[in-house]
């Protein structure tokens, strides 16, 4: 089975971690294409090499500071090289980097060197060919990722190679200017490589054994999700669950390649499998629960609203004109509520209120702030009756007042609005009813 394996920063933070990675790769011949991140944190107060590089680039104008900061970064890599007893010197590379920084090569170039150098070490350690991502990942002149050109370049370059290391996180424009994805972007590189080589599986190795059903800060030791679909994952990620970069899904969707989230420190754990579609029933009715605080509801009431054509459009236009995106718009016969991010809304509040008066002349306009939204997500909800009933019974037992309900038409999710103060209690109550009592 042809696999692409991506290793995150904490999996490559030290020589000891590199050894674990080496063992994982060598234990399966299918693991032919490797995408490394830059070295991450070795312990919780440590600094990621990517952050050291951004900081170092800030000091590019001060030769003394620059020397000192480059030396600290070089030391991180040297520690790994020595720990692995590699016959490799990065001295020349660091000389080039120093000169490029001094001539203001750009912060994207600076950050990308973390993955670039780690890729060189990884290739040397594994005895695999090093393929510079600048050759094969293309951004257009506006800095927008060009998926199709990249796929062509990557396919041609990797064709015929038994194995290779392609560093994550960056690519280049036609003129050679280095460009990075947003933070955590090595996940995207892994997907791009998987698509180009028609991998059967994309393994994304990190420091957790997959996605958890909910936030471990709220529920102690939550269960791990065994299988999740791309769409479910998107719903949960949007609501704040993070393990994988959101843009990593798109290249894989085109090919239907599954992703396996795995733990470098516990390779025996099955992790979470992310798939396009599956007949496998989820272990519980729900797949996951995620949520965010800090929303604000603007409720508009007007008699005969339902017969006024264009009412909703005029309301939303006011938000658009003020540059505010909306999250949900639940409505009744004579009422309509717009839920927005409080932080976006606050500074424009008075303009929006007067705009709404002018646009729709409401009978009443009410604001409620400090709300939280909880997404209960699961493909299993479609086949099960009474899911909503169980959620609301659980919330009522936990003494949580439900402010808003919105069920997506796909029956894949139910969004519930509660007060910020009730958020944790609500998530826990929903988790308990579906997972602990296992119904
Ligand atoms: N090293 C980059 C970061 O820290 C990219 C990555 O690790 O995926 O964001």
Short mmCIF file of C-alpha atoms and ligand atoms in Angstrom, two decimals:
data_model
loop_
_atom_site.label_atom_id
_atom_site.label_comp_id
_atom_site.label_asym_id
_atom_site.label_seq_id
_atom_site.Cartn_x
_atom_site.Cartn_y
_atom_site.Cartn_z
CA UNK A 1 0.00 0.00 0.00
CA UNK A 2 1.46 3.36 -1.06
CA UNK A 3 1.44 5.83 1.83
CA UNK A 4 2.44 9.45 2.36
CA UNK A 5 3.50 10.17 5.91
CA UNK A 6 3.62 13.63 7.43
CA UNK A 7 5.27 14.24 10.80
CA UNK A 8 4.42 17.29 12.90
CA UNK A 9 6.87 19.47 14.81
CA UNK A 10 6.66 17.66 18.13
CA UNK A 11 7.42 14.36 16.34
CA UNK A 12 10.69 15.88 15.07
CA UNK A 13 11.75 18.10 17.95
CA UNK A 14 14.79 16.04 19.00
CA UNK A 15 17.06 13.19 17.91
CA UNK A 16 15.06 10.86 20.14
CA UNK A 17 11.85 11.78 18.31
CA UNK A 18 13.60 11.40 14.93
CA UNK A 19 14.51 7.85 15.93
CA UNK A 20 10.89 6.99 16.68
CA UNK A 21 9.96 8.42 13.29
CA UNK A 22 12.70 6.38 11.59
CA UNK A 23 11.36 3.21 13.20
CA UNK A 24 7.82 3.99 12.10
CA UNK A 25 8.92 4.59 8.51
CA UNK A 26 11.11 1.50 8.30
CA UNK A 27 8.45 -0.76 9.78
CA UNK A 28 6.27 -0.39 6.67
CA UNK A 29 7.65 -0.36 3.13
CA UNK A 30 4.56 1.46 1.93
CA UNK A 31 5.69 4.62 3.78
CA UNK A 32 7.54 5.96 0.75
CA UNK A 33 6.99 9.71 0.76
CA UNK A 34 7.79 11.71 3.87
CA UNK A 35 6.73 15.28 4.69
CA UNK A 36 8.42 16.78 7.76
CA UNK A 37 7.51 19.91 9.73
CA UNK A 38 10.14 22.08 11.41
CA UNK A 39 11.31 20.98 14.88
CA UNK A 40 8.59 21.84 17.38
CA UNK A 41 8.63 22.09 21.15
CA UNK A 42 10.74 19.58 23.14
CA UNK A 43 8.93 20.52 26.37
CA UNK A 44 5.96 22.77 27.06
CA UNK A 45 7.90 26.04 27.64
CA UNK A 46 10.15 25.44 24.62
CA UNK A 47 9.96 27.55 21.42
CA UNK A 48 9.16 26.10 17.99
CA UNK A 49 11.91 26.62 15.42
CA UNK A 50 9.34 28.34 13.14
CA UNK A 51 8.74 30.96 15.85
CA UNK A 52 12.49 31.36 16.39
CA UNK A 53 12.87 32.02 12.65
CA UNK A 54 10.12 34.65 12.55
CA UNK A 55 11.71 36.34 15.55
CA UNK A 56 15.20 36.11 14.09
CA UNK A 57 14.04 37.72 10.85
CA UNK A 58 12.73 40.70 12.86
CA UNK A 59 16.34 41.28 13.94
CA UNK A 60 17.70 41.09 10.38
CA UNK A 61 18.76 44.76 10.52
CA UNK A 62 20.96 44.24 13.59
CA UNK A 63 24.01 42.13 12.66
CA UNK A 64 24.89 41.23 16.25
CA UNK A 65 21.38 40.13 17.17
CA UNK A 66 21.05 38.26 13.89
CA UNK A 67 24.27 36.29 14.53
CA UNK A 68 23.12 35.39 18.01
CA UNK A 69 19.66 34.24 16.95
CA UNK A 70 20.91 32.28 13.94
CA UNK A 71 23.38 30.53 16.22
CA UNK A 72 20.58 29.49 18.59
CA UNK A 73 18.60 28.01 15.67
CA UNK A 74 21.69 26.25 14.29
CA UNK A 75 22.20 24.72 17.72
CA UNK A 76 18.73 23.16 17.64
CA UNK A 77 19.54 21.40 14.38
CA UNK A 78 23.07 20.46 15.46
CA UNK A 79 21.65 18.74 18.53
CA UNK A 80 19.55 16.55 16.24
CA UNK A 81 22.42 15.85 13.81
CA UNK A 82 24.76 14.91 16.67
CA UNK A 83 22.13 12.81 18.40
CA UNK A 84 21.63 10.81 15.21
CA UNK A 85 25.42 10.63 14.53
CA UNK A 86 24.91 11.92 11.00
CA UNK A 87 27.79 12.95 8.79
CA UNK A 88 26.13 16.20 7.77
CA UNK A 89 26.97 19.88 8.06
CA UNK A 90 24.45 22.69 7.68
CA UNK A 91 27.12 25.41 8.00
CA UNK A 92 26.87 26.46 4.36
CA UNK A 93 23.09 26.52 4.49
CA UNK A 94 23.17 28.77 7.55
CA UNK A 95 25.61 31.12 5.83
CA UNK A 96 23.16 31.45 2.90
CA UNK A 97 20.27 32.00 5.28
CA UNK A 98 22.12 34.70 7.17
CA UNK A 99 22.89 36.58 3.98
CA UNK A 100 19.33 36.23 2.72
CA UNK A 101 17.97 37.58 6.04
CA UNK A 102 20.35 40.52 5.93
CA UNK A 103 19.12 41.38 2.43
CA UNK A 104 15.49 41.17 3.59
CA UNK A 105 14.38 38.01 1.83
CA UNK A 106 10.88 38.13 3.40
CA UNK A 107 9.33 36.51 6.46
CA UNK A 108 7.88 33.64 4.40
CA UNK A 109 11.36 32.70 3.24
CA UNK A 110 12.56 32.97 6.84
CA UNK A 111 9.87 30.69 8.26
CA UNK A 112 10.21 28.15 5.46
CA UNK A 113 13.81 27.38 6.39
CA UNK A 114 12.58 25.42 9.40
CA UNK A 115 11.04 22.73 7.21
CA UNK A 116 13.74 23.01 4.54
CA UNK A 117 16.57 22.21 6.96
CA UNK A 118 14.62 19.52 8.75
CA UNK A 119 13.93 17.96 5.34
CA UNK A 120 17.65 17.83 4.59
CA UNK A 121 18.32 16.11 7.92
CA UNK A 122 15.44 13.68 7.43
CA UNK A 123 16.59 12.76 3.90
CA UNK A 124 20.11 12.15 5.14
CA UNK A 125 18.89 10.07 8.10
CA UNK A 126 16.59 7.90 5.99
CA UNK A 127 18.81 7.76 2.88
CA UNK A 128 15.89 9.13 0.80
CA UNK A 129 16.06 11.72 -1.98
CA UNK A 130 15.45 15.34 -0.89
CA UNK A 131 12.97 17.24 -3.08
CA UNK A 132 12.85 20.97 -2.35
CA UNK A 133 9.19 22.07 -2.07
CA UNK A 134 10.12 25.29 -3.91
CA UNK A 135 10.51 23.21 -7.07
CA UNK A 136 7.15 21.48 -6.87
CA UNK A 137 4.65 23.65 -4.98
CA UNK A 138 3.58 26.68 -6.95
CA UNK A 139 1.91 29.95 -5.92
CA UNK A 140 0.77 32.48 -8.54
CA UNK A 141 2.00 36.09 -8.73
CA UNK A 142 -0.69 37.15 -6.21
CA UNK A 143 0.54 34.53 -3.78
CA UNK A 144 -2.47 32.24 -4.30
CA UNK A 145 -1.76 28.51 -4.25
CA UNK A 146 -2.04 26.97 -7.74
CA UNK A 147 -3.37 23.46 -7.10
CA UNK A 148 -3.35 22.12 -10.65
CA UNK A 149 0.10 23.37 -11.68
CA UNK A 150 1.46 22.06 -8.38
CA UNK A 151 -0.13 18.67 -8.98
CA UNK A 152 1.54 18.45 -12.42
CA UNK A 153 4.95 19.53 -11.15
CA UNK A 154 4.79 17.24 -8.12
CA UNK A 155 3.61 14.25 -10.16
CA UNK A 156 6.43 14.64 -12.69
CA UNK A 157 9.11 15.14 -10.04
CA UNK A 158 8.10 12.18 -7.88
CA UNK A 159 7.35 9.80 -10.74
CA UNK A 160 9.84 6.97 -10.74
CA UNK A 161 11.21 7.78 -7.28
CA UNK A 162 11.04 4.87 -4.86
CA UNK A 163 10.97 7.30 -1.96
CA UNK A 164 11.52 10.96 -1.18
CA UNK A 165 11.40 13.65 1.50
CA UNK A 166 9.42 16.80 0.61
CA UNK A 167 9.55 19.47 3.34
CA UNK A 168 6.18 20.85 4.43
CA UNK A 169 4.69 24.34 4.75
CA UNK A 170 6.13 26.20 1.73
CA UNK A 171 6.43 26.48 -2.03
CA UNK A 172 7.47 29.23 -4.42
CA UNK A 173 6.18 31.59 -7.05
CA UNK A 174 7.32 31.32 -10.68
CA UNK A 175 10.18 33.77 -10.02
CA UNK A 176 11.46 31.69 -7.11
CA UNK A 177 10.08 33.87 -4.30
CA UNK A 178 9.31 31.58 -1.36
CA UNK A 179 5.75 31.56 -0.05
CA UNK A 180 4.34 29.64 2.92
CA UNK A 181 0.86 28.36 3.68
CA UNK A 182 -0.72 29.61 6.89
CA UNK A 183 0.53 28.19 10.20
CA UNK A 184 0.26 24.43 10.50
CA UNK A 185 0.49 24.26 6.71
CA UNK A 186 2.69 21.15 6.50
CA UNK A 187 -0.58 19.21 6.72
CA UNK A 188 -1.50 20.73 3.36
CA UNK A 189 1.82 19.71 1.80
CA UNK A 190 1.16 16.14 2.92
CA UNK A 191 -2.23 16.19 1.17
CA UNK A 192 -0.74 17.63 -2.00
CA UNK A 193 1.91 14.90 -2.14
CA UNK A 194 -0.72 12.21 -1.41
CA UNK A 195 -2.86 13.45 -4.30
CA UNK A 196 0.08 13.66 -6.71
CA UNK A 197 1.36 10.12 -6.08
CA UNK A 198 -2.16 8.63 -5.84
CA UNK A 199 -1.45 7.40 -2.34
CA UNK A 200 -3.81 4.87 -0.84
CA UNK A 201 -3.43 6.43 2.58
CA UNK A 202 -2.17 9.72 4.03
CA UNK A 203 -0.83 9.21 7.54
CA UNK A 204 -0.59 12.37 9.58
CA UNK A 205 1.61 11.71 12.62
CA UNK A 206 1.27 14.00 15.59
CA UNK A 207 1.34 13.84 19.39
CA UNK A 208 -2.24 12.73 20.01
CA UNK A 209 -3.94 9.43 19.15
CA UNK A 210 -6.55 11.03 16.90
CA UNK A 211 -9.51 13.35 17.32
CA UNK A 212 -11.33 13.35 20.60
CA UNK A 213 -15.12 13.37 20.79
CA UNK A 214 -14.90 16.66 22.64
CA UNK A 215 -12.49 19.12 24.24
CA UNK A 216 -10.42 17.44 27.00
CA UNK A 217 -10.39 20.77 28.89
CA UNK A 218 -14.13 20.33 29.40
CA UNK A 219 -14.53 16.55 29.68
CA UNK A 220 -11.85 14.49 31.35
CA UNK A 221 -10.37 11.80 29.09
CA UNK A 222 -12.92 11.91 26.32
CA UNK A 223 -13.21 8.97 23.90
CA UNK A 224 -11.31 9.03 20.60
CA UNK A 225 -13.24 9.20 17.34
CA UNK A 226 -12.51 6.04 15.31
CA UNK A 227 -13.86 7.15 11.94
CA UNK A 228 -15.05 10.54 10.80
CA UNK A 229 -16.11 11.84 7.38
CA UNK A 230 -14.57 14.92 5.75
CA UNK A 231 -17.87 16.77 6.16
CA UNK A 232 -18.21 15.97 9.84
CA UNK A 233 -14.64 17.05 10.38
CA UNK A 234 -15.28 20.33 8.62
CA UNK A 235 -18.22 21.06 10.92
CA UNK A 236 -16.18 20.30 14.02
CA UNK A 237 -13.06 22.17 12.86
CA UNK A 238 -15.14 25.23 12.06
CA UNK A 239 -16.32 25.19 15.65
CA UNK A 240 -12.81 25.14 16.99
CA UNK A 241 -11.65 21.51 17.10
CA UNK A 242 -8.09 21.55 15.75
CA UNK A 243 -5.67 18.77 14.94
CA UNK A 244 -5.48 19.06 11.18
CA UNK A 245 -5.20 22.22 9.04
CA UNK A 246 -8.66 22.86 7.51
CA UNK A 247 -7.23 23.29 3.98
CA UNK A 248 -5.62 19.86 4.08
CA UNK A 249 -8.91 18.22 3.17
CA UNK A 250 -9.38 19.71 -0.30
CA UNK A 251 -6.59 17.96 -2.29
CA UNK A 252 -7.63 14.62 -0.79
CA UNK A 253 -11.33 15.01 -1.50
CA UNK A 254 -10.58 15.10 -5.21
CA UNK A 255 -9.08 11.62 -4.98
CA UNK A 256 -11.03 10.19 -2.06
CA UNK A 257 -7.83 9.44 -0.14
CA UNK A 258 -8.37 8.64 3.56
CA UNK A 259 -6.28 10.30 6.27
CA UNK A 260 -5.15 8.45 9.37
CA UNK A 261 -4.26 10.67 12.32
CA UNK A 262 -1.61 8.76 14.30
CA UNK A 263 0.47 9.29 17.43
CA UNK A 264 4.28 9.10 17.01
CA UNK A 265 4.63 8.34 20.72
CA UNK A 266 2.02 5.56 20.61
CA UNK A 267 2.19 4.06 17.12
CA UNK A 268 0.22 1.01 18.27
CA UNK A 269 -2.93 3.15 18.73
CA UNK A 270 -5.26 3.01 15.70
CA UNK A 271 -5.85 6.78 15.73
CA UNK A 272 -8.66 8.41 13.78
CA UNK A 273 -9.50 7.58 10.18
CA UNK A 274 -10.91 10.46 8.11
CA UNK A 275 -12.82 9.29 5.04
CA UNK A 276 -14.98 10.66 2.24
CA UNK A 277 -17.80 8.30 3.10
CA UNK A 278 -18.32 5.15 5.11
CA UNK A 279 -20.86 2.49 5.96
CA UNK A 280 -19.20 2.04 9.33
CA UNK A 281 -21.64 3.12 11.96
CA UNK A 282 -20.14 5.49 14.50
CA UNK A 283 -19.65 3.99 17.94
CA UNK A 284 -22.05 6.53 19.42
CA UNK A 285 -24.98 8.31 17.80
CA UNK A 286 -22.90 11.46 17.67
CA UNK A 287 -19.39 11.74 16.26
CA UNK A 288 -18.25 14.86 18.07
CA UNK A 289 -19.16 17.98 20.03
CA UNK A 290 -17.38 21.30 19.59
CA UNK A 291 -18.24 24.88 20.34
CA UNK A 292 -17.17 28.46 20.75
CA UNK A 293 -18.02 31.32 23.04
CA UNK A 294 -18.44 34.99 22.24
CA UNK A 295 -21.45 35.36 19.97
CA UNK A 296 -24.11 38.01 19.90
CA UNK A 297 -27.74 37.66 18.75
CA UNK A 298 -29.56 40.53 17.07
CA UNK A 299 -33.29 39.81 17.08
CA UNK A 300 -35.65 41.73 14.85
CA UNK A 301 -39.41 41.64 15.27
CA UNK A 302 -41.95 43.03 12.84
CA UNK A 303 -45.61 42.26 12.28
CA UNK A 304 -46.30 40.55 8.96
CA UNK A 305 -42.60 40.09 8.32
CA UNK A 306 -43.38 36.84 6.50
CA UNK A 307 -45.28 38.60 3.72
CA UNK A 308 -42.65 41.31 3.16
CA UNK A 309 -40.62 40.02 0.24
CA UNK A 310 -36.92 40.83 0.45
CA UNK A 311 -36.97 41.39 4.24
CA UNK A 312 -34.21 38.88 4.98
CA UNK A 313 -32.03 40.18 2.17
CA UNK A 314 -32.32 43.77 3.41
CA UNK A 315 -31.39 42.71 6.94
CA UNK A 316 -28.35 40.74 5.83
CA UNK A 317 -27.28 43.54 3.52
CA UNK A 318 -26.84 45.81 6.53
CA UNK A 319 -24.40 43.29 8.01
CA UNK A 320 -22.63 42.93 4.69
CA UNK A 321 -22.23 46.69 4.29
CA UNK A 322 -20.62 46.81 7.74
CA UNK A 323 -18.23 43.98 6.88
CA UNK A 324 -19.72 41.54 9.43
CA UNK A 325 -20.20 37.88 8.55
CA UNK A 326 -23.12 36.03 10.09
CA UNK A 327 -23.08 32.55 11.60
CA UNK A 328 -26.75 31.56 11.73
CA UNK A 329 -30.10 33.15 10.97
CA UNK A 330 -32.91 31.29 12.74
CA UNK A 331 -36.33 32.78 11.99
CA UNK A 332 -39.97 32.69 13.09
CA UNK A 333 -43.09 34.13 11.46
CA UNK A 334 -42.57 37.68 12.65
CA UNK A 335 -39.04 37.39 14.03
CA UNK A 336 -35.60 36.93 12.61
CA UNK A 337 -32.38 36.57 14.57
CA UNK A 338 -28.87 37.09 13.25
CA UNK A 339 -26.01 35.49 15.15
CA UNK A 340 -22.60 37.12 14.74
CA UNK A 341 -19.19 37.07 16.38
CA UNK A 342 -19.31 39.56 19.23
CA UNK A 343 -15.75 40.76 18.58
CA UNK A 344 -16.63 41.66 14.97
CA UNK A 345 -19.95 43.22 15.87
CA UNK A 346 -19.08 45.34 18.88
CA UNK A 347 -17.32 48.24 17.21
CA UNK A 348 -19.96 48.50 14.47
CA UNK A 349 -22.92 47.98 16.78
CA UNK A 350 -24.52 51.43 16.48
CA UNK A 351 -24.08 51.63 12.70
CA UNK A 352 -25.78 48.24 12.35
CA UNK A 353 -28.69 49.24 14.56
CA UNK A 354 -29.36 52.46 12.67
CA UNK A 355 -28.82 50.61 9.37
CA UNK A 356 -31.47 48.04 10.36
CA UNK A 357 -33.94 50.78 11.30
CA UNK A 358 -33.49 52.39 7.92
CA UNK A 359 -33.60 49.13 5.98
CA UNK A 360 -36.59 47.33 7.52
CA UNK A 361 -38.18 49.65 10.09
CA UNK A 362 -38.60 46.94 12.77
CA UNK A 363 -41.24 47.00 15.56
CA UNK A 364 -38.63 45.80 18.00
CA UNK A 365 -34.90 45.24 17.96
CA UNK A 366 -33.21 43.30 20.73
CA UNK A 367 -29.54 42.50 21.39
CA UNK A 368 -28.23 39.65 23.48
CA UNK A 369 -24.52 39.19 23.99
CA UNK A 370 -22.22 36.59 25.63
CA UNK A 371 -23.70 33.60 23.89
CA UNK A 372 -21.95 30.35 23.01
CA UNK A 373 -22.67 28.02 20.11
CA UNK A 374 -22.32 24.27 20.41
CA UNK A 375 -22.24 21.99 17.36
CA UNK A 376 -23.34 18.41 17.91
CA UNK A 377 -22.14 16.60 14.80
CA UNK A 378 -22.76 13.07 13.59
CA UNK A 379 -23.70 11.15 10.47
CA UNK A 380 -25.41 8.69 12.84
CA UNK A 381 -28.08 11.28 13.72
CA UNK A 382 -29.78 10.77 10.36
CA UNK A 383 -30.61 7.16 11.12
CA UNK A 384 -31.61 7.72 14.73
CA UNK A 385 -34.84 9.22 15.91
CA UNK A 386 -34.98 11.36 19.00
CA UNK A 387 -31.43 12.75 18.98
CA UNK A 388 -32.64 16.30 19.43
CA UNK A 389 -35.00 15.15 22.19
CA UNK A 390 -32.14 13.53 24.08
CA UNK A 391 -29.96 16.62 23.74
CA UNK A 392 -32.65 18.90 25.14
CA UNK A 393 -33.59 16.53 27.93
CA UNK A 394 -29.91 16.40 28.95
CA UNK A 395 -29.61 20.17 28.85
CA UNK A 396 -32.74 20.67 30.88
CA UNK A 397 -31.47 18.21 33.53
CA UNK A 398 -28.23 20.18 33.65
CA UNK A 399 -30.24 23.36 34.16
CA UNK A 400 -29.08 24.91 30.92
CA UNK A 401 -31.43 27.28 29.16
CA UNK A 402 -31.37 26.81 25.37
CA UNK A 403 -31.38 30.15 23.55
CA UNK A 404 -31.36 28.93 19.97
CA UNK A 405 -31.58 25.73 17.94
CA UNK A 406 -30.58 25.25 14.34
CA UNK A 407 -30.50 21.88 12.63
CA UNK A 408 -28.58 21.80 9.35
CA UNK A 409 -30.71 20.41 6.51
CA UNK A 410 -28.15 17.64 5.99
CA UNK A 411 -29.11 16.30 9.44
CA UNK A 412 -25.41 16.14 10.09
CA UNK A 413 -25.38 18.70 12.86
CA UNK A 414 -27.48 20.44 15.44
CA UNK A 415 -26.33 23.86 16.59
CA UNK A 416 -27.39 24.99 20.03
CA UNK A 417 -27.04 28.48 21.45
CA UNK A 418 -26.57 28.84 25.22
CA UNK A 419 -25.19 31.50 27.55
CA UNK A 420 -21.38 31.65 27.73
CA UNK A 421 -21.61 30.73 31.42
CA UNK A 422 -23.50 27.54 30.62
CA UNK A 423 -21.17 26.44 27.83
CA UNK A 424 -18.99 23.89 29.65
CA UNK A 425 -21.93 22.44 31.56
CA UNK A 426 -23.88 22.03 28.34
CA UNK A 427 -21.04 20.27 26.48
CA UNK A 428 -20.53 17.93 29.41
CA UNK A 429 -24.23 17.10 29.63
CA UNK A 430 -24.41 16.26 25.90
CA UNK A 431 -21.24 14.15 26.11
CA UNK A 432 -22.60 12.27 29.13
CA UNK A 433 -25.91 11.40 27.55
CA UNK A 434 -24.46 10.07 24.30
CA UNK A 435 -21.09 8.66 25.28
CA UNK A 436 -21.18 7.72 28.95
CA UNK A 437 -24.65 6.22 28.86
CA UNK A 438 -23.84 4.93 25.34
CA UNK A 439 -27.19 5.31 23.58
N1 LIG B 1 6.20 24.82 11.09
C1 LIG B 1 5.00 25.47 10.68
C2 LIG B 1 4.24 25.97 11.89
O1 LIG B 1 4.74 25.91 13.01
C3 LIG B 1 4.15 24.61 9.81
C4 LIG B 1 3.74 23.28 10.39
O2 LIG B 1 4.31 22.81 11.36
O3 LIG B 1 2.83 22.66 9.83
O4 LIG B 1 3.17 26.49 11.74
#
